[in-house]
XYZ file of C-alpha atoms in Angstrom:
297
model
C -9.299 25.234 -3.954
C -10.183 21.641 -3.014
C -7.662 21.338 -0.171
C -6.775 18.003 1.483
C -6.318 18.298 5.262
C -3.979 15.295 5.221
C -1.665 17.230 2.930
C -1.394 19.924 5.622
C -0.614 17.262 8.248
C 2.118 15.807 6.051
C 3.563 19.252 5.253
C 3.732 20.198 8.940
C 5.527 16.929 9.752
C 8.159 17.566 7.061
C 8.592 21.188 8.149
C 8.982 20.295 11.834
C 11.386 17.430 11.155
C 13.270 19.357 8.440
C 13.648 15.977 6.746
C 11.510 13.894 4.424
C 13.103 10.725 5.796
C 12.349 11.502 9.465
C 8.864 12.796 8.629
C 8.078 9.638 6.636
C 9.171 7.476 9.580
C 7.069 9.555 11.960
C 4.006 9.304 9.734
C 4.565 5.654 8.837
C 4.777 6.409 5.125
C 7.207 5.573 2.348
C 9.655 8.481 1.891
C 9.344 8.642 -1.948
C 5.554 8.684 -1.639
C 5.701 11.519 0.923
C 8.076 13.552 -1.262
C 5.724 13.133 -4.210
C 2.748 14.196 -2.099
C 4.490 17.427 -1.021
C 5.400 18.200 -4.631
C 1.767 17.740 -5.608
C 0.777 20.120 -2.803
C 3.255 22.711 -4.083
C 1.847 22.326 -7.584
C -1.667 22.809 -6.216
C -0.662 25.932 -4.265
C 1.352 27.404 -7.098
C 4.483 28.125 -5.048
C 7.396 26.242 -3.481
C 7.229 25.350 0.206
C 10.821 24.123 0.518
C 14.198 24.738 -1.006
C 15.952 21.403 -1.482
C 19.641 20.532 -1.646
C 21.378 17.170 -1.573
C 21.925 17.515 2.183
C 19.016 19.473 3.619
C 15.661 21.113 3.063
C 14.552 24.541 4.277
C 11.253 26.372 4.274
C 10.845 29.155 1.753
C 9.460 32.503 2.867
C 6.017 31.444 1.688
C 6.594 28.050 3.292
C 7.046 29.734 6.708
C 3.820 31.669 6.221
C 1.958 28.568 5.116
C 3.280 26.626 8.137
C 1.786 29.202 10.494
C -1.626 28.577 8.950
C -1.239 24.808 8.536
C 0.017 23.954 12.042
C -3.318 24.668 13.825
C -5.038 22.530 11.199
C -2.628 19.641 11.840
C -3.134 19.989 15.589
C -6.900 19.920 15.117
C -6.578 16.780 12.972
C -4.537 15.100 15.724
C -7.177 16.028 18.305
C -9.870 14.645 16.013
C -7.937 11.380 15.632
C -7.646 11.107 19.413
C -11.388 11.640 19.757
C -12.000 8.971 17.115
C -9.854 6.505 19.063
C -11.792 7.283 22.233
C -15.066 6.712 20.419
C -13.679 3.454 19.076
C -13.165 2.269 22.647
C -16.755 3.190 23.388
C -18.038 0.926 20.603
C -16.357 -2.467 21.206
C -18.761 -4.291 18.890
C -17.357 -2.617 15.755
C -14.115 -3.589 14.018
C -12.856 -1.574 11.024
C -10.108 -3.283 9.046
C -8.394 -2.128 5.878
C -7.445 -4.546 3.112
C -5.708 -4.139 -0.273
C -8.020 -4.664 -3.272
C -6.217 -7.826 -4.377
C -6.130 -9.458 -0.926
C -9.433 -11.277 -1.359
C -7.442 -13.696 -3.533
C -5.066 -14.570 -0.655
C -6.515 -17.726 0.961
C -5.031 -17.173 4.427
C -6.467 -13.640 4.553
C -9.991 -14.703 3.643
C -9.808 -17.668 6.022
C -8.627 -15.448 8.894
C -11.523 -13.025 8.378
C -14.057 -15.847 8.099
C -12.666 -17.556 11.199
C -12.883 -14.347 13.226
C -16.494 -13.750 12.196
C -17.407 -17.331 13.119
C -15.814 -16.976 16.563
C -17.041 -13.453 17.326
C -20.573 -13.089 16.029
C -21.097 -10.125 18.368
C -18.574 -7.996 16.428
C -19.553 -6.090 13.287
C -16.500 -6.397 11.018
C -16.171 -3.765 8.272
C -13.600 -3.984 5.478
C -12.242 -0.833 3.809
C -10.404 -1.352 0.528
C -7.247 0.599 -0.275
C -3.518 0.357 -0.946
C -1.135 -0.358 1.921
C 0.463 3.092 2.542
C -2.926 4.830 2.774
C -4.425 2.062 4.950
C -1.572 2.240 7.464
C -1.935 6.014 7.593
C -5.613 5.517 8.498
C -4.725 3.016 11.227
C -2.317 5.542 12.746
C -4.993 8.261 12.638
C -7.577 6.036 14.321
C -9.867 5.906 11.279
C -9.224 2.144 11.095
C -8.644 -0.376 13.903
C -6.235 -2.456 11.843
C -5.194 -3.271 8.299
C -3.688 -5.933 6.121
C -0.721 -4.771 4.085
C 1.943 -5.963 1.685
C 5.600 -4.996 1.671
C 8.309 -3.932 4.082
C 6.789 -0.848 5.725
C 7.338 -0.726 9.505
C 5.591 2.477 10.623
C 6.438 3.840 14.048
C 3.443 3.422 16.337
C 2.172 0.253 14.671
C 2.852 -3.406 15.386
C 2.649 -6.074 12.725
C 2.373 -9.826 12.467
C 3.454 -11.451 9.169
C 0.721 -13.731 7.845
C 2.376 -15.141 4.723
C 4.757 -14.195 1.911
C 3.987 -13.510 -1.746
C 6.188 -13.424 -4.825
C 6.070 -11.781 -8.234
C 4.552 -14.016 -10.902
C 3.523 -13.552 -14.516
C 0.358 -14.486 -16.362
C 0.973 -15.387 -20.004
C -1.190 -16.608 -22.855
C -0.922 -20.360 -23.329
C 0.651 -19.865 -26.775
C 3.089 -17.173 -25.595
C 6.739 -17.982 -26.463
C 7.543 -17.578 -22.755
C 4.764 -19.897 -21.597
C 6.043 -22.944 -19.811
C 7.041 -24.026 -16.345
C 9.615 -22.948 -13.815
C 10.958 -19.515 -12.836
C 11.243 -16.897 -15.575
C 14.401 -14.738 -15.562
C 13.887 -10.997 -15.866
C 16.149 -10.930 -18.926
C 13.607 -13.034 -20.826
C 11.173 -10.084 -20.667
C 13.390 -7.735 -22.700
C 11.257 -5.929 -25.278
C 7.966 -7.242 -23.857
C 5.069 -5.119 -22.552
C 4.399 -5.965 -18.877
C 1.338 -4.692 -16.983
C 2.053 -3.339 -13.484
C 0.209 -1.163 -10.966
C 0.628 2.623 -10.955
C 3.820 3.562 -9.116
C 2.226 6.395 -7.136
C 0.020 3.896 -5.298
C 3.000 2.248 -3.605
C 6.443 3.497 -4.734
C 8.499 1.228 -2.455
C 6.842 -2.003 -3.583
C 6.870 -0.856 -7.221
C 10.615 -0.232 -7.159
C 11.505 -3.523 -5.492
C 9.170 -5.650 -7.607
C 9.263 -3.977 -11.014
C 12.438 -1.915 -11.470
C 14.487 -5.078 -12.155
C 12.095 -5.830 -15.018
C 12.599 -2.378 -16.546
C 16.369 -2.676 -16.081
C 16.209 -5.977 -17.973
C 14.533 -4.230 -20.912
C 10.849 -4.842 -20.239
C 8.362 -2.065 -21.111
C 6.283 -1.404 -17.981
C 2.631 -0.561 -18.680
C 1.060 1.042 -15.614
C -2.565 -0.054 -15.165
C -4.816 2.249 -13.122
C -7.126 -0.512 -11.864
C -4.472 -3.169 -11.431
C -6.630 -5.303 -9.126
C -9.095 -5.813 -11.984
C -8.376 -8.184 -14.855
C -7.792 -6.038 -17.972
C -9.221 -7.304 -21.220
C -6.626 -8.904 -23.473
C -6.106 -7.332 -26.887
C -6.240 -10.264 -29.294
C -4.408 -8.196 -31.935
C -1.356 -7.552 -29.772
C 1.610 -9.724 -30.755
C 3.212 -10.819 -28.550
C 0.375 -10.324 -26.046
C 0.567 -8.266 -22.861
C 2.125 -9.984 -19.847
C 0.523 -9.266 -16.475
C 2.397 -9.273 -13.176
C 0.816 -10.889 -10.169
C 1.763 -11.725 -6.590
C 0.647 -15.324 -6.591
C -2.961 -14.283 -6.041
C -4.608 -16.802 -8.337
C -6.118 -14.586 -11.046
C -8.037 -16.810 -13.416
C -7.027 -15.028 -16.643
C -6.791 -11.694 -18.371
C -9.898 -12.448 -20.379
C -12.300 -15.310 -19.826
C -11.880 -16.501 -23.387
C -8.080 -16.697 -23.228
C -6.317 -19.540 -21.468
C -3.401 -18.423 -19.310
C -0.334 -19.997 -17.791
C 1.581 -18.802 -14.737
C 5.331 -18.501 -14.220
C 7.149 -17.068 -11.165
C 9.896 -14.471 -11.499
C 13.321 -15.949 -10.960
C 15.067 -14.634 -7.824
C 11.954 -12.679 -6.820
C 12.312 -11.496 -3.201
C 9.582 -12.848 -0.906
C 7.108 -10.046 -0.186
C 5.598 -10.165 3.330
C 1.846 -9.882 3.778
C 1.048 -8.745 7.333
C -1.648 -7.528 9.685
C -1.116 -4.182 11.464
C -2.693 -2.535 14.502
C -1.691 0.385 16.694
C 1.007 -0.467 19.209
C -0.987 1.341 21.893
C -4.669 2.151 22.202
C -6.006 -0.719 20.093
C -9.706 -1.458 20.552
C -10.881 -4.672 22.217
C -12.077 -6.226 18.907
C -8.742 -5.298 17.299
C -6.924 -7.090 20.113
C -9.013 -10.202 19.499
C -8.254 -10.089 15.779
C -4.554 -9.526 16.517
C -4.381 -12.617 18.737
C -6.088 -14.733 16.072
C -3.707 -13.382 13.414
C -0.769 -14.471 15.578
C -2.182 -18.005 15.634
C -2.356 -18.008 11.845
C 1.218 -16.744 11.630
C 2.368 -19.729 13.690
C 0.709 -22.325 11.438
């Protein structure tokens, strides 16, 4: 069995808290994402770890036995994370920052990184690409010194500084009946195919941004590599609509001209920088202070 140690850490947290909600807050993860991860673990193991009711969860008999084996593994992972943080302090010239795959299109993010590198040529800055929930988990574990992230997550043990806000937008073919200017109401998308990212990557953001579209009658098409520009199918009528967060994609296909319309009443989505509340490395502190300056401008 190809077993993920992080799954054991997450299982132990849920078992000890006897609550997915409290465990998610402790781990700094979205509760629906954590619940899904435990269900995937149960599917991998071939037996249930918890019995679930509307009010509480309890370990099954096999869950108790599995906890006895998983707890030392979780403790070892915590000790390893502590050692990683200590080693991070010993190497002040290295800064490891996580960033979502689409964030290179956010001007303030790229400018902040470039500004830091210009000011601190002695620091080796490394970017790791990933989606926000996973990146914040790696910051908490000490695998990363900080991370950019989108959405409303406020993990315990991390501090954040909002850099800017984004909003849901749509990319449409120039000859699309919905092409035009001004905000586009969700009801106008009824019956249309709309490309979105895979929900499992970030359930909380997916639900806030895209559920209103589905409720309005849109057909959500989950794209595995959402940060890439999928090729447009010229035979599709009407053509696929792609959601965006104001990131400035050029087009779905180079040969097809696109127009951009924002979603009407779209909630502003914060884009922030996160570091550990305690134990941040010296380079991370420098980056944090610079990020605060950008937040004030």
